[in-house]
Amino acid sequence: MRSGLKGGASGGRLRGATASLILCGPAVALYGGFIVLPALLGFAYSLTDWTGWTGTPDFIGLANFRELCSDTLFFKSVRFTLFETAMIVVFFTFFSMALAVLLDKLRVWKGLIRGLFFYPYVLSIIVSALLFTYLANYREGAVNLLLRALHLDMLAQDWMADRALAPYFIFTLVAWSGLGFFTTLYLANLQTIPGELYEAARIDGAGPLSVFSRIQFPMLLPTVTTNSVLALITGINLFPQIVVTTQGGPGFDTFTIGYYIYHLGYQKDRLGYAAAVSFMTFAALVAVAAVQVAVLRRRQVSL
Amino acid sequence: MAVLGLVLLGGLAGCGGDSGGNVIRVTRNIGGREGFRHHFETWKATFEQANPGWTMELTDLGNADGAQFYKTRIATGDLPEVIMTWQLTNFLADGGNLVPLPDSYYEQFGIPLPTPYEGKRYTSQAGMQIQGIAVNKAMWDDIGVTEPPESWEEWFAAFHKLQEKGYKPLVLGGREWSAAQPLFYALSSDLYDRTVDSGQASWTKRRDAGEVRFATDPIVRQAIETMFYLVDHFVDKGAGSDGYNEEQRDFYGGKGAAWFMGCWMAGDLEPNRVGFDMEYWPVPSMIGRPPVFICTSAMPNGWAVTTSATGEKLDKAMAVMEAFYDPGVYQAFLNGECQFGEAAKVPAKAPQYDWAPAQHLIENMSENLAAYGTTRGFHIALDDMPPPSFHDLMARVMQEIVAGTRDIDRLLQILDDEWESARKGM
């Protein structure tokens, strides 16, 4: 009887392992083949001077990483990326929360107004960026045409090519296209807050500010974690917006890390060095994301 | 799993290899250029008529230079059989992707032998492409200037007169590669010896050897200062938003007196029905030299056969290369690109247009080309070229200037740093 039980247990484990292999195997194989393996190959290429034109790159050890330490354009790209990311994280974490709370209070045209905010997210990033390129053209862009029509010619600017304005132009594009998504996550979270809590607060005489600070904000913290991590990823990965609009200009002013990697790999034919930049960025991102998630998880509350 | 694996393997296998069938794939940068499309269609029809059962298939590179496309195809082992190479010939040859052409190919059509790269020649010499300055004749007549100004100072003096008459002297957009044109002209015409065989190493080679630098070369400094003046006085606010398309639209729309653009712009006059007379003037000098056109096709930059073509396909790929010099095809090429013929044994010698303003422009180009001549600038040979991204770098420096940077040392430092960084990609 005991051995029968033992045999049954080991058979169950075997069946479980087989089921796991069947269920997870394809996903693991695809993830390994298309994500992990290329990442490992990327690191291998970072140790070479590969240009992409030949199949036999030369091994150069850590020379690319040494060059990276004194690469002023890389650090300029990092600074710009962090500047954009800071604005994006703050905006998508807090402004979209405030907007979600306001939209949650809507009683009329609820679906329509929420839909209007979500609509830009449905557009591809390329379409959104092209749209902004047309809007922001100095001579014929809708923004400047409107300003001129209102006799505010002095406010008409070269939004994309003025180095003081270009960073905010990029931010506005990202904010416009992503706001609906981040707001929707908060709205979904707001729907999960039990009505009893609001009822109790009302009986206790709590005002809107107290309801927000004592009930909604603590209950939204899991989404704050999610949104801030997603916003961080959005900021660090800024690339298509740059390619379509400023192409890194004026000069090198709007180079993000992603655009710099593209510039190195495809405009300068330095794929080995581009791989080194990618690897360092990846390592830095993993560290930042780990710290961010650890800090935010500690602050979450659960019912 | 097994089925999934087979599907994946099958899919991956399908990425490589040739196109199969009796097809020769040929790359061409058509984009929206009707003249280029007409040339390709004429070429295709001529090849297919001479080679029944075979098809010539277009791979349109659009407005790109093909580098990204070619690198991707090299990685998948699937380069088209015949490709445009531009300044990428040496990269493609280094990777063992090109088939050398025999001297008999060039002799057959009377084509001047291109400079060999490591002892071999790979490309058709398509034609001679020049760069100069297109001008709106009526505007210049209005200020009494009928001959090309000799120096940048004379050009600027004329620009001021044009402004006084209410004309926009120059069309220049800062958003794309075309932003580089004025700086490219200044460097290319004055930094390099006009005689390539002067015995002295070129500026490019001396720069690579560390004998000269942008930061310390007085001619480069003068070129940047010239650009400051140009941008400060003649480039409109908002130019940073504009690119090549806006420049073209303004100039063809009669809204600008001058456009620093390559001779290929003339190939677009007929399709765009541009109805006024233009002339094509040489590039002025900053250092007292005579004005000159810049020849940008001295290096081998035509079409080449790739190692994707083997067996019978190699013969047919060579047939495609030969069909390029069919008189009708070559004429269509010269018209579309507005280039001058270099194949002595082919009757087509220069573009021929039915559209009067285009024909007037090409006649003026020919006349001025004979009068002022060309310099190769930095287009010397495949082993004597700046890094391929140099034009992009010059465009970024011009963007900096348009955006207000006046720190000349910083701009010169950018040129040096980026030159060295780009060299490591070669």
Tab-separated table of C-alpha atoms in Angstrom, chain A residues 25-26 29-30 34 51-54 67 72-73 76 133 136-140 156-158 160-161 163 244-245 247-253 255 259 262-271, chain B residues 1 4 8 12 67-68 70-71 74 88 91-92 94-95 97 168 175-176 237-242 246 249-250 388-389 392-393 396 399-400 403-405 410 414 417-418 421-422 424-426:
chain	number	residue	atom	x	y	z
A	25	GLY	CA	7.784	24.173	-23.584
A	26	PRO	CA	6.692	26.003	-26.742
A	29	ALA	CA	11.475	27.575	-26.754
A	30	LEU	CA	10.132	30.638	-28.555
A	34	PHE	CA	13.818	34.852	-30.147
A	51	THR	CA	30.125	46.405	-39.165
A	52	GLY	CA	27.324	44.283	-40.566
A	53	TRP	CA	28.996	44.039	-43.975
A	54	THR	CA	30.951	40.875	-43.272
A	67	GLU	CA	35.269	53.589	-25.639
A	72	THR	CA	30.358	62.199	-24.989
A	73	LEU	CA	27.524	61.584	-27.449
A	76	LYS	CA	24.451	63.303	-24.018
A	133	THR	CA	5.303	66.501	-37.685
A	136	ALA	CA	4.420	71.400	-35.840
A	137	ASN	CA	5.795	72.583	-39.186
A	138	TYR	CA	6.777	76.211	-38.813
A	139	ARG	CA	5.238	77.580	-41.989
A	140	GLU	CA	2.229	75.356	-42.566
A	156	ALA	CA	4.545	80.836	-33.656
A	157	GLN	CA	7.648	78.718	-33.211
A	158	ASP	CA	9.752	76.109	-34.957
A	160	MET	CA	10.605	70.614	-33.776
A	161	ALA	CA	13.847	72.358	-34.633
A	163	ARG	CA	16.568	73.350	-29.403
A	244	VAL	CA	9.798	60.127	-37.591
A	245	THR	CA	9.995	63.645	-36.172
A	247	GLN	CA	15.706	62.387	-36.422
A	248	GLY	CA	17.827	63.267	-33.432
A	249	GLY	CA	18.135	66.932	-34.402
A	250	PRO	CA	18.676	69.743	-34.321
A	251	GLY	CA	22.252	68.489	-34.432
A	252	PHE	CA	22.410	65.769	-31.819
A	253	ASP	CA	20.027	67.450	-29.360
A	255	PHE	CA	19.326	61.744	-29.479
A	259	TYR	CA	18.228	56.514	-31.505
A	262	TYR	CA	20.338	53.014	-34.333
A	263	HIS	CA	22.679	55.828	-35.410
A	264	LEU	CA	25.731	53.745	-34.508
A	265	GLY	CA	24.463	50.536	-36.031
A	266	TYR	CA	22.858	51.759	-39.223
A	267	GLN	CA	24.297	55.180	-39.996
A	268	LYS	CA	27.860	54.549	-38.880
A	269	ASP	CA	27.988	50.791	-39.528
A	270	ARG	CA	29.252	50.126	-36.006
A	271	LEU	CA	27.043	47.222	-35.019
B	1	MET	CA	5.996	20.818	-30.904
B	4	LEU	CA	5.698	23.947	-34.747
B	8	LEU	CA	9.568	27.562	-37.856
B	12	LEU	CA	13.532	30.441	-41.490
B	67	ALA	CA	22.766	50.309	-46.676
B	68	GLN	CA	20.217	48.969	-44.209
B	70	TYR	CA	21.739	45.364	-48.053
B	71	LYS	CA	23.004	44.560	-44.569
B	74	ILE	CA	23.545	39.893	-46.406
B	88	LEU	CA	28.883	51.169	-50.509
B	91	PHE	CA	31.782	47.480	-48.004
B	92	LEU	CA	29.994	45.064	-50.291
B	94	ASP	CA	34.968	43.504	-48.496
B	95	GLY	CA	32.212	41.116	-47.495
B	97	ASN	CA	29.276	39.973	-51.959
B	168	LYS	CA	13.865	84.863	-51.097
B	175	ARG	CA	15.566	68.795	-41.242
B	176	GLU	CA	17.216	66.294	-43.565
B	237	LYS	CA	13.164	81.253	-39.339
B	238	GLY	CA	11.507	77.867	-39.367
B	239	ALA	CA	13.888	76.335	-41.901
B	240	GLY	CA	14.599	73.620	-39.354
B	241	SER	CA	11.118	72.181	-39.956
B	242	ASP	CA	11.700	71.794	-43.667
B	246	GLU	CA	9.878	71.675	-49.043
B	249	ARG	CA	8.425	72.770	-53.714
B	250	ASP	CA	9.624	76.301	-52.944
B	388	PRO	CA	29.865	57.163	-45.412
B	389	SER	CA	28.065	59.030	-42.634
B	392	ASP	CA	24.824	63.154	-42.325
B	393	LEU	CA	27.416	64.671	-40.001
B	396	ARG	CA	23.839	67.850	-38.279
B	399	GLN	CA	21.261	71.961	-38.121
B	400	GLU	CA	23.279	73.172	-35.141
B	403	ALA	CA	19.392	76.212	-34.403
B	404	GLY	CA	21.698	79.010	-33.273
B	405	THR	CA	25.008	77.420	-32.301
B	410	ARG	CA	32.453	73.091	-30.557
B	414	ILE	CA	32.014	67.541	-33.366
B	417	ASP	CA	35.007	63.315	-33.007
B	418	GLU	CA	32.341	61.991	-35.321
B	421	SER	CA	33.976	57.402	-34.566
B	422	ALA	CA	32.576	56.738	-38.046
B	424	LYS	CA	35.732	52.647	-36.874
B	425	GLY	CA	32.679	51.422	-38.779
B	426	MET	CA	34.755	50.858	-41.924
